[in-house]
Coordinates of C-alpha atoms in Angstrom, one line a residue:
M1 CA -17.7 -7.0 -1.8
A2 CA -16.3 -3.7 -0.8
L3 CA -13.3 -3.7 1.5
E4 CA -13.1 -1.2 4.3
F5 CA -10.0 0.4 5.8
S6 CA -9.5 3.1 8.3
R7 CA -8.3 6.5 7.0
F8 CA -4.6 7.0 7.6
W9 CA -1.6 9.2 7.2
L10 CA 2.1 8.4 6.5
V11 CA 5.3 10.3 7.2
W12 CA 7.7 10.3 4.3
R13 CA 11.2 11.7 4.3
S14 CA 12.2 13.4 1.0
G15 CA 14.7 11.1 -0.6
G16 CA 14.1 8.4 2.0
S17 CA 12.7 4.9 1.7
A18 CA 9.0 4.0 1.6
P19 CA 7.0 4.7 4.8
T20 CA 6.1 1.6 6.9
Y21 CA 4.0 3.0 9.7
K22 CA 0.3 4.1 9.4
H23 CA -0.8 7.0 11.7
F24 CA -4.6 7.0 12.2
S25 CA -4.8 10.7 12.9
K26 CA -3.3 13.7 11.1
D27 CA -2.2 15.2 14.5
K28 CA -0.1 12.1 15.4
A29 CA 1.5 12.0 11.9
E30 CA 2.4 15.7 12.2
K31 CA 3.9 15.2 15.6
E32 CA 6.0 12.3 14.3
A33 CA 7.1 14.4 11.3
G34 CA 8.2 17.2 13.7
R35 CA 10.0 14.7 15.9
L36 CA 11.9 13.2 13.0
A37 CA 12.8 16.7 11.6
L38 CA 14.4 17.6 15.0
K39 CA 16.3 14.3 14.9
E40 CA 17.6 14.9 11.4
P41 CA 18.2 18.7 10.9
G42 CA 18.1 19.6 7.2
A43 CA 15.9 16.7 6.2
V44 CA 12.4 17.4 4.9
F45 CA 9.5 15.2 6.2
F46 CA 6.0 15.2 4.6
V47 CA 2.7 14.1 6.1
V48 CA 0.9 12.2 3.3
K49 CA -2.8 11.4 3.5
A50 CA -4.2 8.3 1.8
V51 CA -7.0 9.6 -0.3
S52 CA -8.2 6.4 -2.1
G53 CA -7.4 2.8 -2.4
F54 CA -7.9 0.1 -5.1
H55 CA -8.3 -3.7 -5.0
A56 CA -8.7 -6.2 -7.8
D57 CA -10.4 -9.6 -7.1
I58 CA -8.3 -12.7 -7.6
P59 CA -9.6 -14.4 -10.8
P60 CA -11.2 -17.8 -10.2
I61 CA -9.4 -21.1 -11.0
N62 CA -11.4 -23.0 -13.6
T63 CA -11.3 -26.8 -14.2
V64 CA -10.1 -27.9 -17.6
K65 CA -11.8 -30.9 -19.2
L66 CA -9.4 -33.4 -20.5
I67 CA -10.3 -35.7 -23.4
K68 CA -8.6 -38.7 -24.9
A69 CA -5.8 -37.7 -27.3
D70 CA -6.4 -38.3 -31.0
E71 CA -2.7 -39.2 -31.7
I72 CA -2.1 -35.9 -33.5
P73 CA 1.3 -34.5 -32.2
F74 CA 0.2 -30.9 -32.3

């Protein structure tokens, strides 16, 4: 089953922590990067576009059949 997500952009400050907010338009992300740049002169902010995503299915849990022990300790 394919998962679907909306396209999004992030604003990342060089040397900063990981972005936490998704912008759903490039224009809004660029405006936010500009706002942050004015707030922190000298800092560099990048607008980053998500270009792909990956997902792995959770492996199934299988039942194990238990049998009567044969008295061998190993």
